C-alpha cells in the first residue's frame, strides 16, 4: 500500500510537471470556456432545452478531459515508459504489476477530477453554470468512463512500438471523436447525418452519460451508455491485458 | 556454507540463437564475482535470469535457494539491481526517485544516507534528465542499494563512463562488498574485472570458457612475460640467454627485450641486469593480463 500511495503521489507530480499533458487536461477545457463563453454567453436557449451553452459545456468538456487523458496521456506515457526502460526498472523491484496499473488509474482519476474542478470553478465564477445531478452518480460515471477510455489507451500503448506511434494512433482516434461525440462541441450543432456517425464513437457515450447525470436525469435512462462503456472496458481491457508488454 | 547464487545448465534462447548455452557456476557470499566477455556473449542474459526479470528456457538458477522468476517478490526483497538498459521518468527528481523506490520494499535505507554515500546530496532536487552519465549511474546504484540488499547485481556498470568516473565506481563496488553484500557484475572491460573481482567467469558465445580468480587465470595461461630496458653504454652481450626461463633476447631500436616465462622470471632478469653493472634506463616489465587470457582461450580480442 505504501508503494501504491508513493507511486501515485509521484505520478501526479510528474503529470503536472509535463507542460503539454497539464495544458490539455487542465488549461485547454478552461480556455474553451473563456472563448466559447465570450462567443455564445450562457443565456437559456431552446436548442439546449432551456439550458445555456456554457451549462451544457460543463459535462461536455468533462468528457473531453476523460478522452484526452485516456486516449492521449495513457498511451503516450505508457509507451514512453516502456520505450525508455522505466517499466523495466519498476519490474526489477518487488512492486506488483497491478500496483503500477492501479496507481496509473488513480493518478488519471485525480487529474480528471482536478481538471473538472477547475472547469466548474471558472464556469461558475463567470457564468453561474448549473449542476443539478447527484455527485456520487457523476463520480461513478467519471470512474467508469475513465476506465473505459484508459483501457483503449493501454491497448494503443501495447500495440504501438513507441511513444511517437502511440501519440499518432491516439490522435487519429481522439480528434475526430472530439468534434463528433458532443465532447468538444454540442452535438446539437451537428447535421443529422453526422449525429448518426457519433453513435459509433466511444466518447459519445461518455458525453451522453455525463450530460444526463449532470442535469439530474434518472440513472435508469442511461443504462445503455453504462452498458456500452462497461463493454468497451471489458473488451479493450481484456485485449490490453493480453498484449501489454513491460519491455 | 551454501552458495548465494547457483546456476546449473542454464539455457536461454532468442529464436534460433542460444544466447546462453548450458552455463553452470556458483557464487559465494561476500565475493565480487565478475562475468566478462564481448557483447553478445550472454552476460546480460545470464544476469537477468538471476535477477528474475527473464525466464530461463532450460536449467536452473537460484538465489539463496529460491527460483528468482517463480518467487520474484520474495527474491526481489533481498537483491539490488542495476539494469543495463533502463531509465527513470526524465522529470523525476533524485530524492523523489529514492523515496519512490524505498516505498516498494518492506525495509529500506534512509535515502539521505545513500545520497551522501553516492555524493549526490547537491543533486537531490535535480531532475534525472539533468544528471551527468556518472551521476545517473550513481543514482542507479543508490536505487540498487535502497533495500540494503544481500546480493547486488551490476550490469555493465561503467560502460560509457570516463576513466576517472570508472575508477570511483570501482571504489564504490568494493565499498558495497565491504559493507557485507555479495556483488555480481558484468563488464566487457578486462582491466576492470582483473582489478575488481575476486573471481571471474569468462563467457564466449553463450558458454563459460573459464572461471577462477584473475591471478590463477593469468598464471595458468603460462604466457610469456617481458622485461625491456635501454642500455646506456655499449651493446655488449649480457648473457641473459643463459638464465633459467629465458626464451628470447632481442634488440629493437637499441632496446633490449628479454622474453620468457616461469614464476620468478622477472626478478631473475632484473637481478642479472643489476649484477652485470651496466647502466640502463627506462626499465619496463610486461605481464600478461586477462585480455591475454581471453585472447588465448577464444583466439580473438574482446573488442574487435
XYZ file of C-alpha atoms in Angstrom:
551
model
C 0.000 0.000 0.000
C 2.903 2.334 0.724
C 4.169 1.624 -2.780
C 0.789 2.475 -4.301
C 0.399 5.773 -2.465
C 4.002 6.873 -3.059
C 3.839 5.933 -6.747
C 0.524 7.757 -7.172
C 1.805 10.847 -5.370
C 4.918 10.864 -7.551
C 2.951 10.263 -10.760
C 0.632 13.194 -10.024
C 3.668 15.462 -9.564
C 5.167 14.187 -12.816
C 1.878 14.721 -14.653
C 1.689 18.332 -13.558
C 5.359 18.881 -14.485
C 4.687 17.698 -18.041
C 3.564 21.001 -19.608
C 1.752 19.566 -22.638
C -0.232 16.997 -20.682
C -1.072 19.512 -17.990
C -2.167 22.038 -20.619
C -4.580 19.711 -22.376
C -6.057 18.363 -19.164
C -6.217 21.476 -17.038
C -5.888 24.614 -19.142
C -7.402 23.696 -22.503
C -11.001 22.977 -21.353
C -10.947 26.136 -19.278
C -9.696 28.069 -22.271
C -12.589 26.740 -24.326
C -14.989 28.093 -21.699
C -13.415 31.524 -21.998
C -13.512 31.506 -25.815
C -16.952 29.983 -26.412
C -18.380 31.776 -23.408
C -17.356 35.068 -24.987
C -18.931 33.975 -28.280
C -22.199 32.449 -27.108
C -22.675 33.522 -23.498
C -24.844 31.369 -21.271
C -28.376 32.574 -21.961
C -31.045 29.864 -21.807
C -31.598 28.504 -25.289
C -34.340 26.326 -26.749
C -31.672 24.291 -28.591
C -30.470 23.020 -25.224
C -33.914 22.638 -23.699
C -33.703 25.876 -21.771
C -30.114 25.478 -20.624
C -27.284 27.822 -21.591
C -24.417 26.993 -23.906
C -21.957 27.074 -21.004
C -24.194 24.852 -18.873
C -24.077 22.039 -21.429
C -20.369 22.639 -21.990
C -19.568 21.589 -18.408
C -20.289 17.843 -18.841
C -19.139 18.010 -22.486
C -15.712 19.372 -21.605
C -15.530 16.887 -18.739
C -15.905 14.174 -21.374
C -13.187 15.949 -23.337
C -10.841 15.694 -20.353
C -11.617 11.986 -19.986
C -10.937 11.408 -23.679
C -7.684 13.391 -23.596
C -6.359 11.501 -20.612
C -7.489 8.044 -21.707
C -6.638 8.292 -25.389
C -3.602 10.591 -25.322
C -1.955 10.693 -21.871
C -2.292 6.971 -21.153
C -0.853 5.678 -24.440
C 1.907 8.297 -24.688
C 3.075 7.858 -21.092
C 2.785 4.078 -21.048
C 4.505 3.506 -24.397
C 7.126 6.123 -23.490
C 7.873 4.469 -20.145
C 8.194 1.136 -21.875
C 10.461 2.547 -24.584
C 12.715 4.377 -22.098
C 13.038 1.347 -19.822
C 11.122 2.889 -16.914
C 8.725 -0.061 -16.787
C 11.708 -2.402 -16.892
C 13.215 -0.667 -13.876
C 9.932 -0.867 -11.959
C 9.743 -4.579 -12.752
C 13.124 -5.078 -11.072
C 11.561 -4.336 -7.668
C 9.064 -6.305 -5.571
C 6.272 -3.965 -6.727
C 3.319 -5.860 -8.226
C 2.295 -5.082 -11.817
C -1.222 -4.459 -10.546
C 0.117 -1.748 -8.225
C 1.547 0.069 -11.229
C -1.739 -0.053 -13.164
C -3.789 0.911 -10.091
C -1.520 3.867 -9.445
C -1.767 4.986 -13.059
C -5.560 4.820 -12.924
C -5.682 6.700 -9.612
C -3.352 9.372 -10.977
C -5.536 9.832 -14.026
C -8.701 9.938 -11.921
C -7.116 12.613 -9.753
C -6.132 14.636 -12.822
C -9.631 14.262 -14.279
C -11.246 15.495 -11.084
C -8.766 18.351 -10.847
C -9.490 19.338 -14.451
C -13.258 19.162 -13.880
C -12.994 21.167 -10.652
C -11.055 23.879 -12.439
C -13.539 23.862 -15.306
C -16.531 24.122 -12.987
C -14.934 26.838 -10.882
C -14.310 29.042 -13.924
C -17.740 28.237 -15.358
C -19.436 29.090 -12.090
C -17.483 32.274 -11.492
C -18.126 33.625 -14.996
C -21.484 32.151 -15.957
C -23.031 30.684 -12.809
C -23.304 27.321 -14.599
C -25.666 24.786 -13.040
C -25.172 21.346 -11.661
C -28.453 19.536 -10.983
C -27.296 15.977 -10.597
C -26.171 13.605 -7.874
C -22.457 13.989 -7.208
C -21.967 10.294 -6.389
C -23.633 9.160 -9.607
C -21.475 11.641 -11.504
C -18.363 10.246 -9.786
C -19.439 6.735 -10.768
C -19.847 7.868 -14.376
C -16.445 9.570 -14.340
C -14.749 6.449 -12.980
C -16.467 4.127 -15.453
C -15.726 6.456 -18.369
C -12.118 6.858 -17.227
C -11.630 3.101 -17.044
C -13.212 2.599 -20.483
C -11.133 5.324 -22.175
C -7.930 4.199 -20.375
C -8.451 0.589 -21.449
C -8.417 1.836 -25.051
C -5.302 3.850 -24.214
C -3.472 0.839 -22.740
C -4.302 -1.198 -25.828
C -2.885 1.565 -28.051
C 0.263 1.592 -25.889
C 0.537 -2.184 -26.122
C 0.385 -2.354 -29.903
C 2.417 0.811 -30.630
C 6.168 0.376 -30.997
C 6.954 3.564 -29.117
C 5.674 6.837 -27.676
C 5.501 8.635 -31.024
C 3.494 5.913 -32.712
C 1.208 5.752 -29.654
C 0.710 9.510 -29.886
C -0.211 9.335 -33.570
C -2.679 6.476 -33.057
C -4.178 8.266 -30.053
C -4.612 11.498 -32.023
C -6.122 9.752 -35.042
C -8.719 8.168 -32.779
C -9.255 11.102 -30.453
C -9.527 14.144 -32.709
C -12.479 13.020 -34.852
C -14.236 11.953 -31.670
C -13.583 15.331 -30.107
C -15.707 17.013 -32.789
C -18.271 14.301 -33.461
C -19.044 12.939 -29.989
C -20.508 16.015 -28.372
C -17.477 16.400 -26.118
C -15.758 19.227 -27.986
C -18.916 20.985 -29.179
C -22.605 20.408 -28.571
C -23.988 17.501 -30.560
C -26.989 19.701 -31.448
C -24.724 21.756 -33.742
C -24.039 18.747 -35.979
C -26.189 17.907 -39.012
C -28.308 14.746 -38.502
C -26.071 12.616 -40.758
C -23.011 13.343 -38.601
C -25.065 12.843 -35.441
C -25.603 9.279 -36.638
C -21.823 8.808 -37.009
C -21.479 9.770 -33.384
C -23.435 6.660 -32.390
C -20.366 4.630 -33.331
C -17.865 6.640 -31.292
C -16.972 5.539 -27.750
C -16.543 9.085 -26.478
C -20.167 9.841 -27.446
C -21.359 7.546 -24.671
C -19.157 9.320 -22.157
C -20.559 12.682 -23.262
C -24.187 11.464 -23.158
C -23.835 9.790 -19.775
C -22.141 12.762 -18.152
C -24.620 15.243 -19.622
C -27.608 13.224 -18.478
C -26.308 12.742 -14.953
C -25.041 16.338 -14.723
C -28.548 17.679 -15.226
C -30.244 15.171 -12.964
C -31.839 12.815 -15.471
C -32.734 9.452 -13.904
C -29.865 6.959 -13.880
C -32.087 4.248 -15.418
C -32.465 6.395 -18.549
C -28.727 5.982 -19.142
C -28.233 2.279 -18.609
C -27.476 1.890 -22.307
C -24.490 4.274 -22.085
C -23.315 2.490 -18.935
C -23.571 -0.866 -20.699
C -21.650 0.374 -23.762
C -18.846 1.788 -21.601
C -18.699 -1.381 -19.494
C -18.496 -3.391 -22.725
C -15.636 -1.215 -24.001
C -13.858 -1.705 -20.677
C -14.193 -5.491 -20.810
C -13.199 -5.866 -24.474
C -10.366 -3.330 -24.611
C -9.221 -4.010 -21.051
C -9.020 -7.723 -21.808
C -7.102 -7.125 -25.034
C -4.742 -4.685 -23.290
C -4.071 -7.213 -20.505
C -3.348 -9.809 -23.186
C -0.967 -7.643 -25.224
C 0.598 -5.469 -22.525
C 4.405 -5.518 -22.663
C 6.836 -4.396 -19.965
C 9.717 -4.074 -22.402
C 28.130 -22.512 3.654
C 25.650 -22.839 0.798
C 26.404 -20.658 -2.215
C 24.409 -17.447 -2.595
C 23.789 -17.916 -6.305
C 23.583 -21.204 -8.156
C 23.344 -21.580 -11.902
C 23.008 -25.087 -13.326
C 22.937 -25.844 -17.066
C 21.286 -22.514 -17.788
C 19.894 -22.193 -21.319
C 18.162 -19.171 -22.823
C 17.292 -18.846 -26.498
C 16.105 -15.927 -28.593
C 14.631 -17.543 -31.674
C 17.375 -19.723 -33.133
C 20.109 -18.039 -31.127
C 21.205 -19.851 -27.974
C 22.199 -16.708 -26.063
C 23.158 -18.771 -23.007
C 24.031 -22.347 -23.791
C 24.463 -24.594 -20.766
C 26.200 -22.473 -18.154
C 26.960 -23.773 -14.644
C 28.605 -21.933 -11.739
C 28.057 -20.793 -8.165
C 28.767 -17.552 -6.330
C 29.716 -17.469 -2.659
C 28.787 -14.978 -0.010
C 30.932 -11.846 0.154
C 32.506 -12.289 -3.280
C 32.852 -9.754 -6.034
C 32.067 -12.077 -8.916
C 32.609 -10.784 -12.420
C 31.326 -12.070 -15.713
C 33.345 -10.883 -18.695
C 33.190 -11.377 -22.405
C 32.427 -9.470 -25.586
C 28.999 -8.014 -26.378
C 26.595 -10.796 -27.210
C 28.459 -13.397 -25.146
C 25.397 -13.979 -22.942
C 26.427 -11.966 -19.863
C 23.338 -9.793 -19.643
C 21.010 -12.714 -20.325
C 22.648 -14.674 -17.511
C 22.470 -11.809 -15.020
C 18.837 -11.112 -15.959
C 17.892 -14.746 -15.386
C 19.477 -14.487 -11.926
C 17.597 -11.244 -11.264
C 14.305 -12.918 -12.115
C 13.462 -10.444 -14.875
C 13.916 -13.140 -17.535
C 12.721 -16.739 -17.508
C 15.277 -19.432 -18.403
C 14.398 -21.885 -21.181
C 16.367 -24.649 -19.547
C 18.418 -25.445 -16.466
C 18.052 -23.847 -13.066
C 19.005 -20.609 -11.395
C 18.594 -19.950 -7.700
C 19.201 -17.073 -5.344
C 19.502 -18.217 -1.732
C 17.935 -21.479 -2.876
C 14.886 -19.781 -4.416
C 13.861 -19.541 -8.052
C 14.052 -15.791 -8.763
C 11.416 -15.950 -11.516
C 8.852 -18.069 -9.697
C 9.376 -16.357 -6.341
C 10.044 -12.935 -7.797
C 8.734 -10.791 -4.978
C 10.492 -12.737 -2.194
C 13.802 -12.692 -4.043
C 13.466 -9.030 -5.107
C 13.300 -8.001 -1.423
C 16.798 -9.434 -0.889
C 18.590 -8.322 -4.043
C 19.552 -4.979 -5.570
C 19.563 -4.469 -9.326
C 21.229 -2.045 -11.677
C 19.986 -2.783 -15.186
C 21.919 -2.078 -18.334
C 19.021 -0.640 -20.302
C 16.599 1.163 -18.077
C 15.706 4.684 -17.184
C 13.597 6.815 -14.890
C 10.976 9.407 -15.857
C 13.033 12.411 -17.001
C 11.232 14.907 -14.747
C 11.593 12.756 -11.646
C 13.988 14.298 -9.119
C 16.804 12.411 -7.437
C 15.383 12.345 -3.917
C 11.904 11.542 -5.244
C 13.348 8.537 -7.075
C 14.921 7.250 -3.868
C 11.749 7.807 -1.828
C 9.685 6.114 -4.516
C 11.869 3.035 -4.746
C 12.156 2.854 -0.955
C 8.364 2.526 -0.836
C 8.479 -0.625 -2.994
C 10.375 -2.609 -0.333
C 9.385 -3.888 3.077
C 12.608 -2.475 4.515
C 14.718 0.355 3.194
C 17.719 2.536 3.937
C 17.355 6.253 4.720
C 17.587 7.959 1.281
C 19.717 10.781 2.750
C 22.410 8.342 3.829
C 22.556 6.916 0.310
C 22.604 10.384 -1.265
C 25.620 11.222 0.853
C 27.374 7.929 0.143
C 26.912 8.434 -3.596
C 27.944 12.094 -3.434
C 24.556 13.198 -4.724
C 23.404 15.454 -1.866
C 23.680 18.568 -4.005
C 21.709 16.883 -6.772
C 18.834 15.805 -4.521
C 16.435 18.214 -6.217
C 17.757 17.814 -9.762
C 15.610 16.080 -12.341
C 17.049 12.817 -13.589
C 17.445 14.299 -17.090
C 19.892 16.927 -15.801
C 22.374 14.438 -14.336
C 25.710 13.573 -15.967
C 26.399 9.982 -17.002
C 28.370 9.265 -13.839
C 25.794 10.912 -11.576
C 22.978 8.978 -13.189
C 24.881 5.742 -12.760
C 25.456 6.583 -9.074
C 21.725 7.201 -8.703
C 21.020 3.793 -10.242
C 23.451 2.232 -7.755
C 21.711 4.083 -4.935
C 18.402 2.601 -6.121
C 20.011 -0.834 -6.204
C 21.099 -0.369 -2.581
C 17.872 1.150 -1.229
C 16.654 -2.138 0.297
C 20.004 -2.990 1.940
C 20.351 -5.964 -0.418
C 22.328 -9.099 0.343
C 23.269 -9.511 -3.316
C 23.839 -6.623 -5.713
C 23.701 -7.129 -9.490
C 25.545 -4.587 -11.606
C 25.212 -4.958 -15.372
C 27.838 -3.068 -17.410
C 28.106 -0.516 -14.646
C 30.962 1.518 -16.092
C 30.169 1.370 -19.823
C 30.250 4.865 -21.249
C 31.941 6.450 -18.234
C 35.235 8.328 -18.406
C 38.273 6.673 -16.758
C 38.050 8.778 -13.624
C 34.371 8.055 -13.072
C 35.106 4.385 -13.733
C 37.730 4.289 -11.013
C 35.409 5.899 -8.500
C 32.828 3.230 -9.403
C 35.362 0.556 -8.561
C 35.862 2.072 -5.115
C 32.116 2.130 -4.698
C 31.773 -1.540 -5.633
C 34.487 -2.519 -3.123
C 32.685 -0.461 -0.506
C 29.420 -2.268 -1.234
C 31.146 -5.589 -0.687
C 32.905 -4.356 2.453
C 29.524 -3.425 3.887
C 28.514 -7.056 3.608
C 26.860 -7.587 0.223
C 27.783 -10.122 -2.412
C 28.395 -8.454 -5.768
C 27.698 -9.988 -9.195
C 28.805 -7.784 -12.063
C 29.241 -7.989 -15.799
C 31.704 -5.979 -17.820
C 33.457 -6.066 -21.135
C 36.454 -4.230 -19.686
C 39.023 -6.876 -18.853
C 41.055 -4.466 -16.758
C 38.002 -3.793 -14.631
C 37.395 -7.481 -13.995
C 41.062 -8.043 -13.208
C 41.299 -5.217 -10.697
C 37.939 -5.541 -9.061
C 36.800 -9.146 -8.994
C 37.669 -11.973 -6.643
C 36.630 -14.456 -9.301
C 35.996 -14.006 -12.979
C 33.829 -16.062 -15.309
C 34.808 -15.675 -18.942
C 31.891 -16.059 -21.348
C 32.000 -16.510 -25.098
C 29.166 -17.456 -27.465
C 26.848 -18.295 -24.581
C 29.294 -20.608 -22.890
C 31.544 -20.385 -19.885
C 35.118 -20.812 -21.109
C 36.980 -20.234 -17.826
C 36.251 -19.474 -14.191
C 38.770 -18.627 -11.484
C 40.494 -15.738 -9.749
C 42.189 -13.357 -12.203
C 45.590 -14.291 -10.731
C 45.127 -18.007 -11.305
C 43.668 -17.494 -14.767
C 46.698 -15.476 -15.783
C 49.183 -17.817 -14.109
C 47.684 -20.921 -15.711
C 47.960 -19.298 -19.056
C 51.744 -19.873 -18.941
C 52.084 -16.985 -21.331
C 55.421 -15.225 -21.689
C 56.445 -12.159 -19.730
C 58.823 -9.492 -20.868
C 61.483 -7.257 -19.395
C 62.823 -4.496 -21.577
C 65.314 -1.694 -20.993
C 67.540 0.785 -22.789
C 71.252 0.175 -22.199
C 73.130 3.467 -21.888
C 76.697 2.394 -22.678
C 77.613 -0.060 -25.351
C 75.885 -3.132 -26.523
C 77.960 -5.978 -25.170
C 76.457 -9.378 -24.804
C 74.763 -9.512 -21.428
C 74.389 -13.280 -21.271
C 70.669 -13.324 -20.446
C 70.193 -16.352 -22.670
C 71.827 -18.491 -20.005
C 69.249 -17.578 -17.339
C 66.566 -20.134 -16.472
C 63.233 -19.394 -18.145
C 64.561 -17.006 -20.755
C 63.331 -17.867 -24.204
C 64.353 -14.962 -26.367
C 66.622 -11.938 -26.194
C 66.225 -9.400 -28.944
C 67.129 -5.838 -29.768
C 64.729 -3.379 -31.252
C 65.969 0.127 -31.962
C 68.554 -0.016 -29.169
C 66.074 -1.508 -26.714
C 66.819 -4.905 -25.271
C 63.772 -7.106 -24.865
C 64.018 -10.306 -22.825
C 61.053 -12.671 -23.125
C 60.379 -15.814 -21.187
C 58.183 -17.468 -18.616
C 58.245 -19.011 -15.173
C 57.436 -17.910 -11.664
C 60.495 -15.764 -10.931
C 61.347 -14.810 -14.472
C 61.118 -11.080 -13.993
C 63.060 -10.822 -10.735
C 65.712 -13.136 -12.152
C 66.257 -10.937 -15.206
C 66.236 -7.727 -13.183
C 68.754 -9.141 -10.690
C 71.048 -10.273 -13.509
C 70.805 -6.820 -15.007
C 71.762 -5.173 -11.705
C 74.631 -7.639 -11.192
C 76.020 -7.007 -14.669
C 76.825 -3.465 -13.584
C 75.779 -1.865 -16.864
C 73.984 1.425 -16.813
C 70.413 1.320 -18.126
C 67.343 3.436 -18.423
C 63.577 3.032 -18.830
C 63.183 -0.440 -17.394
C 59.753 -1.898 -18.168
C 58.073 -5.160 -17.380
C 55.118 -6.566 -19.260
C 52.851 -9.010 -17.505
C 50.102 -10.893 -19.248
C 46.618 -9.784 -18.254
C 43.057 -11.028 -18.536
C 42.920 -9.632 -22.042
C 45.643 -12.142 -22.978
C 43.753 -14.899 -21.200
C 40.661 -14.162 -23.267
C 42.707 -13.972 -26.432
C 44.355 -17.310 -25.806
C 41.080 -19.035 -24.842
C 38.982 -17.768 -27.727
C 41.530 -16.814 -30.328
C 40.298 -13.270 -30.618
C 40.265 -9.954 -28.776
C 37.359 -8.917 -26.570
C 36.663 -5.773 -28.532
C 37.072 -6.418 -32.202
